[in-house]
PDB file of C-alpha atoms in Angstrom:
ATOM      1  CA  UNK A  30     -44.864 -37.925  12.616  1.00 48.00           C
ATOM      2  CA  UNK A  31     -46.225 -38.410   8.973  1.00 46.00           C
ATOM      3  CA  UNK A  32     -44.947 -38.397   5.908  1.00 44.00           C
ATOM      4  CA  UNK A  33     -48.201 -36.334   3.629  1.00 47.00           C
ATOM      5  CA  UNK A  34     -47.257 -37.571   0.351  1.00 51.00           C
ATOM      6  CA  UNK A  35     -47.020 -41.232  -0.690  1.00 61.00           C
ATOM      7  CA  UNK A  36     -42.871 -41.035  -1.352  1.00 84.00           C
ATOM      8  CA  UNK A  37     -40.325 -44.206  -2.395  1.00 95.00           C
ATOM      9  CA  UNK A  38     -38.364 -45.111   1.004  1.00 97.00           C
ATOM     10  CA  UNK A  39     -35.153 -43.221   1.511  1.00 96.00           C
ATOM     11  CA  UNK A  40     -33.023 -46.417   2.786  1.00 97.00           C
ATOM     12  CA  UNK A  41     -31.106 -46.422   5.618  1.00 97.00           C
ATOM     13  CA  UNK A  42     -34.350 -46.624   7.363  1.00 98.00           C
ATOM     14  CA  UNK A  43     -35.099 -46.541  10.909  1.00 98.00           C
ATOM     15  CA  UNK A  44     -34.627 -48.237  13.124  1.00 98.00           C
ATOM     16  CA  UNK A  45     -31.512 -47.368  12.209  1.00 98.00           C
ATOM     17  CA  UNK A  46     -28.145 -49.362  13.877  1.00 98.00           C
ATOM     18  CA  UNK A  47     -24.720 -47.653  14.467  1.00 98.00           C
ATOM     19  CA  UNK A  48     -24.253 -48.820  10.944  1.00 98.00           C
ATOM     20  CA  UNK A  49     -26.890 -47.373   8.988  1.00 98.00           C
ATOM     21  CA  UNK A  50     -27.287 -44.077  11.124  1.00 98.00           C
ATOM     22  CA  UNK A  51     -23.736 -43.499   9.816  1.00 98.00           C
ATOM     23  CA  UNK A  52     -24.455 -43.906   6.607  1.00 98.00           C
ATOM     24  CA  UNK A  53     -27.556 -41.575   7.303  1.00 98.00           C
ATOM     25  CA  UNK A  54     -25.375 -38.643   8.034  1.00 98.00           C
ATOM     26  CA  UNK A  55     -22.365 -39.175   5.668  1.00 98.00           C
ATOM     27  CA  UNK A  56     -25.469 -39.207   2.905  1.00 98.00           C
ATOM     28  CA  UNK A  57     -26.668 -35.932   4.689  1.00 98.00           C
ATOM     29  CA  UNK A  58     -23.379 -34.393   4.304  1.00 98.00           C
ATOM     30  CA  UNK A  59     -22.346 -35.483   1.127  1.00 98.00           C
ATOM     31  CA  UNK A  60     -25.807 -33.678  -0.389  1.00 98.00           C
ATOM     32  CA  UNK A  61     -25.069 -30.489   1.550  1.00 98.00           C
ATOM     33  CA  UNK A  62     -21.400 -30.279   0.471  1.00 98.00           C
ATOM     34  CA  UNK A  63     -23.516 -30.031  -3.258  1.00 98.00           C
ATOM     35  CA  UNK A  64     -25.042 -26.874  -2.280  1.00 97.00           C
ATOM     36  CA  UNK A  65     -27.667 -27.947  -4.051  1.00 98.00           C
ATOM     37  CA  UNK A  66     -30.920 -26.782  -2.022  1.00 98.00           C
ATOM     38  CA  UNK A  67     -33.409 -28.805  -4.493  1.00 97.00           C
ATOM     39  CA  UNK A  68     -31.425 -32.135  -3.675  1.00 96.00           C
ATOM     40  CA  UNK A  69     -31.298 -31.328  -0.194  1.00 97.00           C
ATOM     41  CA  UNK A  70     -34.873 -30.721   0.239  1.00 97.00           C
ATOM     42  CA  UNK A  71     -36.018 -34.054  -0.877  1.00 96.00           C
ATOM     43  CA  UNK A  72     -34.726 -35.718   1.819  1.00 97.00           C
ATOM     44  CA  UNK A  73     -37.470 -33.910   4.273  1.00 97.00           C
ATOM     45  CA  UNK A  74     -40.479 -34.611   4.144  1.00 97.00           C
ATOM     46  CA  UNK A  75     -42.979 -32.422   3.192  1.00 96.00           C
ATOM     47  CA  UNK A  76     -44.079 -30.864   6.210  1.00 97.00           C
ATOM     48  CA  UNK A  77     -40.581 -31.265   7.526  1.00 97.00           C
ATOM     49  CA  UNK A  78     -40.246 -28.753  10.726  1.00 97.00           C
ATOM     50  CA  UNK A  79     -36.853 -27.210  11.095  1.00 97.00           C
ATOM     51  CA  UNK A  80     -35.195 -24.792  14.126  1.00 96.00           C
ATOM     52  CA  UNK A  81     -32.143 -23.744  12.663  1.00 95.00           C
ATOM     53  CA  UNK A  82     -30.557 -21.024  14.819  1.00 93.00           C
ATOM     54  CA  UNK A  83     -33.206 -18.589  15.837  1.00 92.00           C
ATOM     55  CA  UNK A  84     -35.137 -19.131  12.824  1.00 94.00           C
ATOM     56  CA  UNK A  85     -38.548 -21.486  12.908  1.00 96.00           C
ATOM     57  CA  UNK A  86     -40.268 -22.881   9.838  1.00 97.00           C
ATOM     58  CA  UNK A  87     -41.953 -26.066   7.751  1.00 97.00           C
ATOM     59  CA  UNK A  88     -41.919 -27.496   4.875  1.00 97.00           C
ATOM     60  CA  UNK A  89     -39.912 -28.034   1.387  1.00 97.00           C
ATOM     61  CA  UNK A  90     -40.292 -24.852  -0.124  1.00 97.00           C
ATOM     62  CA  UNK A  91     -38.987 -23.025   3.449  1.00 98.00           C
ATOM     63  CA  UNK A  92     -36.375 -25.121   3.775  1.00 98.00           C
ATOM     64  CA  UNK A  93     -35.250 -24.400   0.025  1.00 98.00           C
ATOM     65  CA  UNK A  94     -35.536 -20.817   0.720  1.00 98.00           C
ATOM     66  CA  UNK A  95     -33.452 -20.860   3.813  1.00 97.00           C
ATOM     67  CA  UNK A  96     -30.740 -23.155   2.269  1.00 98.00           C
ATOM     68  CA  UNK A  97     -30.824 -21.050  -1.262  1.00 98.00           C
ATOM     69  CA  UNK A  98     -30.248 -17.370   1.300  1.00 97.00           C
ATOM     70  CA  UNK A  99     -27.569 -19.852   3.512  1.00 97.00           C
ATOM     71  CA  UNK A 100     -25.493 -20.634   0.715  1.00 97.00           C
ATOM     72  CA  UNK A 101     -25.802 -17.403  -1.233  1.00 97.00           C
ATOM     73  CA  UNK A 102     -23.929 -16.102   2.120  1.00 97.00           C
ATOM     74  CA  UNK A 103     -21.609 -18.672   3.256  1.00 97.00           C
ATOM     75  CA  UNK A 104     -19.070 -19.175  -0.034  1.00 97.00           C
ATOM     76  CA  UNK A 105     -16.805 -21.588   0.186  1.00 97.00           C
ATOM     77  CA  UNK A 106     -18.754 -24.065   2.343  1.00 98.00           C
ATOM     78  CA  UNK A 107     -17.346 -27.366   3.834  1.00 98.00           C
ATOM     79  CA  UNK A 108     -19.187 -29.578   5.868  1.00 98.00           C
ATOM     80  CA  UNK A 109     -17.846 -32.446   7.782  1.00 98.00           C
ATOM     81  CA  UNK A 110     -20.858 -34.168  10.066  1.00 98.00           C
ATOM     82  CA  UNK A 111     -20.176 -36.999  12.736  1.00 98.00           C
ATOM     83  CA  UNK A 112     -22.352 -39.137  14.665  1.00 98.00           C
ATOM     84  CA  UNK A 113     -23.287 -38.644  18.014  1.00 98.00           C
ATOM     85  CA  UNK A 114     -26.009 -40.941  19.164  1.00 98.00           C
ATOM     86  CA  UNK A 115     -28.828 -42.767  18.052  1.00 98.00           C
ATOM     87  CA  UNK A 116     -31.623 -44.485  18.882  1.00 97.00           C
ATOM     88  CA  UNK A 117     -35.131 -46.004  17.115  1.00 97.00           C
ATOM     89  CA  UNK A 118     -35.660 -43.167  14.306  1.00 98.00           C
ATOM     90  CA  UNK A 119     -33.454 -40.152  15.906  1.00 98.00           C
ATOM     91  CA  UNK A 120     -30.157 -39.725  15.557  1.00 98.00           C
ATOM     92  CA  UNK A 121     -27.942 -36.474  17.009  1.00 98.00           C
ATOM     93  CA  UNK A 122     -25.064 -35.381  14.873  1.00 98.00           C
ATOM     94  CA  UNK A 123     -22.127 -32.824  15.376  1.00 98.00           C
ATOM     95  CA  UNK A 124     -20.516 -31.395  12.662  1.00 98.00           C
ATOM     96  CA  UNK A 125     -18.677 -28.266  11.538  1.00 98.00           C
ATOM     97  CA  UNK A 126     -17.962 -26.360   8.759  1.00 98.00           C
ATOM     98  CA  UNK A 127     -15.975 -23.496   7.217  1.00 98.00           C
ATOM     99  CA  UNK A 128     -17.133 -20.688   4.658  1.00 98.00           C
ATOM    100  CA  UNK A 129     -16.329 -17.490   4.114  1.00 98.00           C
ATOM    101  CA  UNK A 130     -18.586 -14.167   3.750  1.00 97.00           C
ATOM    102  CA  UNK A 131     -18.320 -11.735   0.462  1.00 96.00           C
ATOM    103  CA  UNK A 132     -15.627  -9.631   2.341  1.00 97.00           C
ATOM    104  CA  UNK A 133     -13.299 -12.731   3.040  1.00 97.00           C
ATOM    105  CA  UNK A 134     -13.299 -12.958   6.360  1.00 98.00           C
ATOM    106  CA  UNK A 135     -13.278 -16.713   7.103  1.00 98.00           C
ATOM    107  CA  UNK A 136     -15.441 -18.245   9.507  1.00 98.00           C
ATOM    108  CA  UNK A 137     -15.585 -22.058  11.070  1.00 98.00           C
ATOM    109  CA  UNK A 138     -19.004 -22.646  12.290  1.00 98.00           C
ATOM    110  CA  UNK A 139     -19.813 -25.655  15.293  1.00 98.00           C
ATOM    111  CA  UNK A 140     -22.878 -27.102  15.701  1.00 97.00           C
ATOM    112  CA  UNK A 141     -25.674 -30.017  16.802  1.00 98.00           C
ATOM    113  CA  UNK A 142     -28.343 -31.265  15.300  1.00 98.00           C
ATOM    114  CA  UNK A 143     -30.891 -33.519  16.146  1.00 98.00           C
ATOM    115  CA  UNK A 144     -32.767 -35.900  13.482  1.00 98.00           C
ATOM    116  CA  UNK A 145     -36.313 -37.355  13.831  1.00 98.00           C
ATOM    117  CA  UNK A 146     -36.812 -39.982  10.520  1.00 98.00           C
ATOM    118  CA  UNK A 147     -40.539 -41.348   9.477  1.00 98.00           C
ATOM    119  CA  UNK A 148     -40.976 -44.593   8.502  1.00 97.00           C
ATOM    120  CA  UNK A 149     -39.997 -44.112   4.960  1.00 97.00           C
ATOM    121  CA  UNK A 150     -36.635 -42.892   6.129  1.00 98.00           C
ATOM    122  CA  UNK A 151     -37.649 -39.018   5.678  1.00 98.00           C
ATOM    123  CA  UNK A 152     -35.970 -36.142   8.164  1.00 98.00           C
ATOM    124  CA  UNK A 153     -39.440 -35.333   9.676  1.00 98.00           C
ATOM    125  CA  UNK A 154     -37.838 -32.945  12.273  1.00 98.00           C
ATOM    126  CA  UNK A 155     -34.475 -30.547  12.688  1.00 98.00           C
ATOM    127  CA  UNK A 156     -32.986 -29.087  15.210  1.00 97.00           C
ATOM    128  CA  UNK A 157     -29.933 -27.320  14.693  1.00 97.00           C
ATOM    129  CA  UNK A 158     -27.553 -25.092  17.070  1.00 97.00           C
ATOM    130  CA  UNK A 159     -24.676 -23.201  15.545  1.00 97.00           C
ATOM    131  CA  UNK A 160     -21.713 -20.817  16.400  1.00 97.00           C
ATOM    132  CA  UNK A 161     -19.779 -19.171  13.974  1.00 96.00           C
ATOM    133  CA  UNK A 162     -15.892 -18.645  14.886  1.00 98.00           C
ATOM    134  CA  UNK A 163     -14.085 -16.275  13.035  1.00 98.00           C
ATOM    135  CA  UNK A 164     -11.092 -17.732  12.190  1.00 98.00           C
ATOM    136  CA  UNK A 165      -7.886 -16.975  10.000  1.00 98.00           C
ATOM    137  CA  UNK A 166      -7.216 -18.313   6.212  1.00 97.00           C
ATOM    138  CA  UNK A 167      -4.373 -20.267   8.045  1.00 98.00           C
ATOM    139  CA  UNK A 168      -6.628 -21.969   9.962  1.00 98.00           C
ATOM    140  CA  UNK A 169      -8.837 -23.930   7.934  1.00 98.00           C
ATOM    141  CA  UNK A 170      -8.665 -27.064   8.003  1.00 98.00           C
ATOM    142  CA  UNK A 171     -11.480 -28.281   5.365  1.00 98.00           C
ATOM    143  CA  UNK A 172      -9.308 -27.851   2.186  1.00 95.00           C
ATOM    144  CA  UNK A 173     -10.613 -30.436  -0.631  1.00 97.00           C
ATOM    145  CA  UNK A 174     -12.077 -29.138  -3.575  1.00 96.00           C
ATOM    146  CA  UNK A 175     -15.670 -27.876  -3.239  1.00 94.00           C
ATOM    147  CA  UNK A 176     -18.042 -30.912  -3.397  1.00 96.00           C
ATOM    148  CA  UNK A 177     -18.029 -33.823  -1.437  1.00 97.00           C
ATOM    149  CA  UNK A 178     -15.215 -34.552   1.275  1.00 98.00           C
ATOM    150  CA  UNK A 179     -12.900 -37.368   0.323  1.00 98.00           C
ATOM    151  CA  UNK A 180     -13.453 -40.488   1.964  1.00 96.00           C
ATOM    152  CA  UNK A 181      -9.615 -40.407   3.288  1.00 97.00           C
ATOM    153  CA  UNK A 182     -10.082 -36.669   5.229  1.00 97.00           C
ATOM    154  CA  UNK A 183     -10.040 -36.421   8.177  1.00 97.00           C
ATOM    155  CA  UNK A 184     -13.124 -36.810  10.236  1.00 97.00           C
ATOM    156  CA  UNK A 185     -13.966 -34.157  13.337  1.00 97.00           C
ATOM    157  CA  UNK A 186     -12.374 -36.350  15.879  1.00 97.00           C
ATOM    158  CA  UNK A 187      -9.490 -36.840  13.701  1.00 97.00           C
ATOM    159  CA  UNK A 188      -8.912 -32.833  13.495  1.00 97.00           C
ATOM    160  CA  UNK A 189      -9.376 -32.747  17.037  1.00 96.00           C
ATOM    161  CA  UNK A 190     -12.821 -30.736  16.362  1.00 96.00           C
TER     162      UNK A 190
END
């Protein structure tokens, strides 16, 4: 696992603790509740390789591409991540989140993902699995404005997710 640019560390870095692997993936949500696929991207590394679903690729630019086609799709997004487990430089997250597609149908999408961090405290590897749910407006349960979630929501385990 290398890192093939010389970057600034990206603190937490590993190894990370219970501690700082949170913080890890409340930072990871917090930049993907931007929508912001630039920001997002930079905290890969450059070769980063990602399995998202049944799609396969590396680097920046793919991952910007993917995330700029994910979002143009899923409106609405809402991402709430937990910790799962971790250990040295990986860490295994569950999270879930709601959008809806350009005909309204709203959908509630569960998922795992596992994290491999280089030295520096870049995602060097992604794996993601992910269902989508179609679900009713009445039963959403991510409701704060778009952008980050507020510290005082609920967290997965809270909503019983």
């Amino acid at each position: 696992m290398n890192t093939t640019s010389p970057e600034t560390p990206r603190p937490p870095l590993p190894p990370f603790s219970r501690e700082t692997a949170i913080q890890k993936v409340r930072a990871a949500e917090d930049a993907w509740n931007t929508r912001d696929a630039k920001r997002v991207t930079q905290a890969y590394t450059a070769n980063s390789r990602w399995r998202n679903r049944a799609e396969i690729f590396q680097g920046r630019e793919a991952i910007q591409a993917f995330l700029e086609r994910k979002w143009a799709k899923e409106q609405e997004y809402r991402l709430i991540k937990e910790l799962w487990a971790v250990s040295e430089n990986r860490i295994a997250v569950r999270f879930a989140y709601e959008w809806r597609d350009d005909s309204g149908q709203w959908y509630r999408a569960y998922g795992n993902e596992n994290w491999e961090f280089d030295a520096l405290g870049y995602m060097a590897v992604r794996h993601a699995s992910i269902n989508d749910l179609p679900i009713k407006p009445e039963e959403r349960k991510f409701h704060w404005p778009q952008g980050r979630r507020p510290d005082d929501h609920p967290s997965l385990s809270d909503l019983g997710l």
